[in-house]
GROMACS .gro file of C-alpha atoms in nm:
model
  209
    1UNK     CA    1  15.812   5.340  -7.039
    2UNK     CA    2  15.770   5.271  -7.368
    3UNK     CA    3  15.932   5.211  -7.695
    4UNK     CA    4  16.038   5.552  -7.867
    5UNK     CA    5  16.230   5.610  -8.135
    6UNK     CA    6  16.439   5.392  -8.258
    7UNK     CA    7  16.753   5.371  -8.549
    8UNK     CA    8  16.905   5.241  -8.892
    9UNK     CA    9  17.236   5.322  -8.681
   10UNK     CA   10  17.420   5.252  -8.943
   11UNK     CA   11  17.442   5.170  -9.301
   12UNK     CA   12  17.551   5.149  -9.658
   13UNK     CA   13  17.494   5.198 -10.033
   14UNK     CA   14  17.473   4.879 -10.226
   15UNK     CA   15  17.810   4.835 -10.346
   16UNK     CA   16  17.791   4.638 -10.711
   17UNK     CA   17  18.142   4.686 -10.917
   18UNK     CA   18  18.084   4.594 -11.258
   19UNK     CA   19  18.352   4.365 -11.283
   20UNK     CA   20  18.159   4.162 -10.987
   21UNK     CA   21  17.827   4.166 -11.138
   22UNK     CA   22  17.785   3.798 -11.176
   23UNK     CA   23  17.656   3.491 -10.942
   24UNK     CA   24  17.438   3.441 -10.655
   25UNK     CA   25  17.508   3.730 -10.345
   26UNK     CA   26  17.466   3.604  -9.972
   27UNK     CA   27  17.172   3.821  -9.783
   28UNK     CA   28  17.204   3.741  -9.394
   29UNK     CA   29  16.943   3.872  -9.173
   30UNK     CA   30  17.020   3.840  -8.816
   31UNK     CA   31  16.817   3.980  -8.492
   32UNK     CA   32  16.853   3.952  -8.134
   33UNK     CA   33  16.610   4.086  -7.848
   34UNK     CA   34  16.796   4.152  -7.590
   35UNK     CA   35  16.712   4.230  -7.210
   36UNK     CA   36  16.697   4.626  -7.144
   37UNK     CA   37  17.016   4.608  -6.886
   38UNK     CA   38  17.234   4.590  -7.226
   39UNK     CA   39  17.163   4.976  -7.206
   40UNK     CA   40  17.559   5.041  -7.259
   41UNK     CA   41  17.507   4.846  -7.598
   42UNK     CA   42  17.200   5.188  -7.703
   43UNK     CA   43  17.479   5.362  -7.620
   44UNK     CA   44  17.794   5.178  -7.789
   45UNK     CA   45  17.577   5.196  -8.131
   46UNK     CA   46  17.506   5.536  -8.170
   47UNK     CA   47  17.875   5.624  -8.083
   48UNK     CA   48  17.993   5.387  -8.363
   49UNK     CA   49  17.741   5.564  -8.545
   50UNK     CA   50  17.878   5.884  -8.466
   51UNK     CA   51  18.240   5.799  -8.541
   52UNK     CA   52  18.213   5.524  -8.853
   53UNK     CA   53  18.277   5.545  -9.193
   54UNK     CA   54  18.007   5.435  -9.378
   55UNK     CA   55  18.141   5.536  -9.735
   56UNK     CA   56  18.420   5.283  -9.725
   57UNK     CA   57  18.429   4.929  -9.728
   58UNK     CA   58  18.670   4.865  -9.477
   59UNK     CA   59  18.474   5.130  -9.254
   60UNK     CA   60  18.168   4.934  -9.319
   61UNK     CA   61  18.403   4.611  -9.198
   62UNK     CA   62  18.480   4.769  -8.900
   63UNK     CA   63  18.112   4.866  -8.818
   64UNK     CA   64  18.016   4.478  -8.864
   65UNK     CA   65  18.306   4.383  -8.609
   66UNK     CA   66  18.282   4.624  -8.356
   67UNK     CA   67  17.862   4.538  -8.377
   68UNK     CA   68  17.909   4.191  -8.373
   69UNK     CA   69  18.213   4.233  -8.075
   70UNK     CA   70  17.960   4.443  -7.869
   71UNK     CA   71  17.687   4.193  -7.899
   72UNK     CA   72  17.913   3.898  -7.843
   73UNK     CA   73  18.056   4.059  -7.494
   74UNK     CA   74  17.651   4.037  -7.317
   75UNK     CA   75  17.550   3.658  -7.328
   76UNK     CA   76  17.399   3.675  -7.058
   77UNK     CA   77  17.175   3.939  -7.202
   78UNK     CA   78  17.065   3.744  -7.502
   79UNK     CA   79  16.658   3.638  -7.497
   80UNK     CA   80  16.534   3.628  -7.851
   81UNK     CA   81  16.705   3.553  -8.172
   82UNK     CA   82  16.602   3.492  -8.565
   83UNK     CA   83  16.871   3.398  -8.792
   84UNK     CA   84  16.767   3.418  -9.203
   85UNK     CA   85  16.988   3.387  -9.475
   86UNK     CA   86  16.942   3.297  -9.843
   87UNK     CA   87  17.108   3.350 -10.195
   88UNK     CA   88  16.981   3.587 -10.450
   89UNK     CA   89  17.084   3.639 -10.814
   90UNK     CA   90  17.301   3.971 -10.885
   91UNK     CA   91  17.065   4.127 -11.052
   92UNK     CA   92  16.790   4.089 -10.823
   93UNK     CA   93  17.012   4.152 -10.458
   94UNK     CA   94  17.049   4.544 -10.454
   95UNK     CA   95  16.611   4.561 -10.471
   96UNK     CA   96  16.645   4.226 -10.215
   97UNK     CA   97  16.815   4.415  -9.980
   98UNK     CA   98  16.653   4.728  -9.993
   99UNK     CA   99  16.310   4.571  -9.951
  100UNK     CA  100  16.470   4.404  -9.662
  101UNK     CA  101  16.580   4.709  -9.505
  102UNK     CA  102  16.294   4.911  -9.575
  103UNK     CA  103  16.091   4.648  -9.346
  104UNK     CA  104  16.286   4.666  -9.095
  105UNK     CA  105  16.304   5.029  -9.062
  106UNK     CA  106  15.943   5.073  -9.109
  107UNK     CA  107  15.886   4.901  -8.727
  108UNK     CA  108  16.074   5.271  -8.603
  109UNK     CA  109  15.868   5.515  -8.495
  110UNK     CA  110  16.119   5.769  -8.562
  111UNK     CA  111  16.486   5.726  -8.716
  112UNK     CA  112  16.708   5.929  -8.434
  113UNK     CA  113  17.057   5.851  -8.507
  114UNK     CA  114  17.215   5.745  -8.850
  115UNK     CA  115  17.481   5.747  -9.055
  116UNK     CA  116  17.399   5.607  -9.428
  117UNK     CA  117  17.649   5.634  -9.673
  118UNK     CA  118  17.851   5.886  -9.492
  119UNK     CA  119  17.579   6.115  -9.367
  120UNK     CA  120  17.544   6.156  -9.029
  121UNK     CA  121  17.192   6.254  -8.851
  122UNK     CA  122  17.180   6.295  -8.467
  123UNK     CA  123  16.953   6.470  -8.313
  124UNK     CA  124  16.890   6.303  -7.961
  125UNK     CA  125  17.188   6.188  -7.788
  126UNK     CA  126  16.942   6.068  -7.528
  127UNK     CA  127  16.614   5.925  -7.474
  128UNK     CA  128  16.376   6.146  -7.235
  129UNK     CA  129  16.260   5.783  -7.118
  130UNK     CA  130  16.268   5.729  -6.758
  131UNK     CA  131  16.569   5.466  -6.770
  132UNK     CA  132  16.389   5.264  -6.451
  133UNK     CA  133  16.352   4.968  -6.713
  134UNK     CA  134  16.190   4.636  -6.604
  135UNK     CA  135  16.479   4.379  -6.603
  136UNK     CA  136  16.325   4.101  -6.750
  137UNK     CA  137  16.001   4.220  -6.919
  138UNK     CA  138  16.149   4.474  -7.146
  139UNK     CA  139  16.364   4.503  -7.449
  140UNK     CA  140  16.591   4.593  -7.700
  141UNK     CA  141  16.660   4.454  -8.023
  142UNK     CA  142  16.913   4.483  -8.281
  143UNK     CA  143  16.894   4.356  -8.627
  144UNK     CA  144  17.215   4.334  -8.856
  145UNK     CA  145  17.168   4.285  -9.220
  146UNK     CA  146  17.417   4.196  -9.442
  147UNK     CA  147  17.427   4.128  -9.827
  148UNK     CA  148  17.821   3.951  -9.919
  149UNK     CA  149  17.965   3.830 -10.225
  150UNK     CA  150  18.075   3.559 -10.023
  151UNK     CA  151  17.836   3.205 -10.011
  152UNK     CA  152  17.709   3.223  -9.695
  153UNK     CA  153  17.438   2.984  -9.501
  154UNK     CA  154  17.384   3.046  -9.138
  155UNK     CA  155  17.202   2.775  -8.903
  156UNK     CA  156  16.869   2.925  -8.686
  157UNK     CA  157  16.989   3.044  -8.383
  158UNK     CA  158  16.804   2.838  -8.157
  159UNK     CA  159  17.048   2.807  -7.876
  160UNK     CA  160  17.348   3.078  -7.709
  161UNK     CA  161  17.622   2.891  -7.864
  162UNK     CA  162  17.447   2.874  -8.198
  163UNK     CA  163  17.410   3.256  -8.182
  164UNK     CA  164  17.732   3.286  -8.042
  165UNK     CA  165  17.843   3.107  -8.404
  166UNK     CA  166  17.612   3.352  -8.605
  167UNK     CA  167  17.751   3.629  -8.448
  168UNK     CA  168  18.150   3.505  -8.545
  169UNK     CA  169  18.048   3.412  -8.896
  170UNK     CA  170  17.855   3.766  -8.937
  171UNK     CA  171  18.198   3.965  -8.787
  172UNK     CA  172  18.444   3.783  -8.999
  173UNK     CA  173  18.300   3.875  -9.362
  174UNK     CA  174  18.574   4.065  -9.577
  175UNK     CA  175  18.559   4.419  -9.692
  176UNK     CA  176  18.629   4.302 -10.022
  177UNK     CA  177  18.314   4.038  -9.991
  178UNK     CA  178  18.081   4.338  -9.775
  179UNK     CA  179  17.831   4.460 -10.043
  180UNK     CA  180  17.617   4.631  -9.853
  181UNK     CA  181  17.523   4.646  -9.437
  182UNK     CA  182  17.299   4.772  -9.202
  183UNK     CA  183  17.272   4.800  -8.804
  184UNK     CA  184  16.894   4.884  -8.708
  185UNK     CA  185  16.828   4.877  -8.327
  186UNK     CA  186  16.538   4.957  -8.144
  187UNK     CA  187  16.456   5.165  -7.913
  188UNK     CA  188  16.746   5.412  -7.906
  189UNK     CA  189  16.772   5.599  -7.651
  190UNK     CA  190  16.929   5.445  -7.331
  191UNK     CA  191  16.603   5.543  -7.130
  192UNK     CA  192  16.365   5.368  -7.399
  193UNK     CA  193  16.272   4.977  -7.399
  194UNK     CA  194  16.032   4.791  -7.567
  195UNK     CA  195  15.799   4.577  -7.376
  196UNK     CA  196  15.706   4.212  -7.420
  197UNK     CA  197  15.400   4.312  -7.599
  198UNK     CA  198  15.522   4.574  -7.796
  199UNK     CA  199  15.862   4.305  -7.871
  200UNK     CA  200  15.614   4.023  -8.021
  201UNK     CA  201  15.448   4.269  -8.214
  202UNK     CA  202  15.703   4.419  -8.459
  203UNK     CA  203  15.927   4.063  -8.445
  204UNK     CA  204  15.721   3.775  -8.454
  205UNK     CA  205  15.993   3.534  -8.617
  206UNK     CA  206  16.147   3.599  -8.271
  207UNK     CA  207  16.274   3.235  -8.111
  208UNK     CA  208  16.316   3.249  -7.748
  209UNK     CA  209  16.703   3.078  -7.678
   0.00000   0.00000   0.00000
């Protein structure tokens, strides 16, 4: 049962007001590979994704909280995790982030659900995967990428209660500091994992916790 298609769940324009458009921006790049029992989270995501509002900052805040929430209730799920974060001039963080994004969604086969901006896409509300998934040789992994006004540096996530620190520090960014956010997980339907093979493949910067 292998990976299928997979999700920018959710996501945002690059939000640059003019009278903002100075100093260094935050990006924060966070991913965790979870086991494939955390199928409730497959299923948590694309209902935020059916219900958020991506157009807004304060929906976008509300995304990152409710992601970070959902992740934060399965510890005991958590395998894998690569934490990056960096500053970037102004000028140079909307094409940053984009080029960010656009490598991270390139490792889906197919974008199922998303809502970008506002416009919602769903056209599987479930996988036609089996759902038997191996307990501890498959996967699922969700990235959350995050570009914030606010200066930012997270530690590598080499340990649960270092991720369990990322995860806070993500959730807790203001709406008036959220300039742009995406929620990419993979696979997404609930019956779709990816296996250990297919796992090191697309996310080598992967650290086992």
């Amino acid at each position: 049962n292998g990976g299928g298609g997979g999700a920018p769940a959710i996501g945002s324009g690059y939000r640059a007001p003019r009278e903002l458009s100075t100093g260094p921006v935050s990006l924060l790049q966070l991913q965790i590979g979870l086991l494939a029992s955390a199928k409730s989270l497959q299923t948590d995501l694309r209902q935020l994704a059916a219900s958020a509002d991506t157009s807004s900052s304060s929906g976008l805040q509300r995304v990152l909280q409710e992601t970070t929430l959902a992740l934060l209730r399965q510890p005991e799920l958590w395998v894998y995790a690569n934490v990056e974060s960096g500053s970037v001039p102004f000028n140079t963080s909307e094409s940053t982030f984009n080029r960010l994004s656009m490598t991270e969604r390139s490792k889906l086969r197919a974008e199922i659900t998303t809502n970008v901006s506002g416009v919602r896409n769903g056209n599987a509300a479930e996988s036609s995967g089996s759902g038997d998934a191996d307990a501890t040789n498959e996967f699922i992994v969700v990235t959350v990428l995050v570009a914030s006004r606010q200066s930012v540096k997270l530690k590598q996530a080499d340990s649960g209660e270092a991720l369990r620190e990322t995860l806070r520090i993500l959730g807790s960014t203001s709406s008036s500091d959220l300039m742009a956010l995406e929620v990419i997980w993979q696979p997404d339907g609930s019956g779709d994992v990816l296996s250990a093979e297919e796992l090191v493949m697309a996310y080598p910067n992967l650290q086992h916790l």
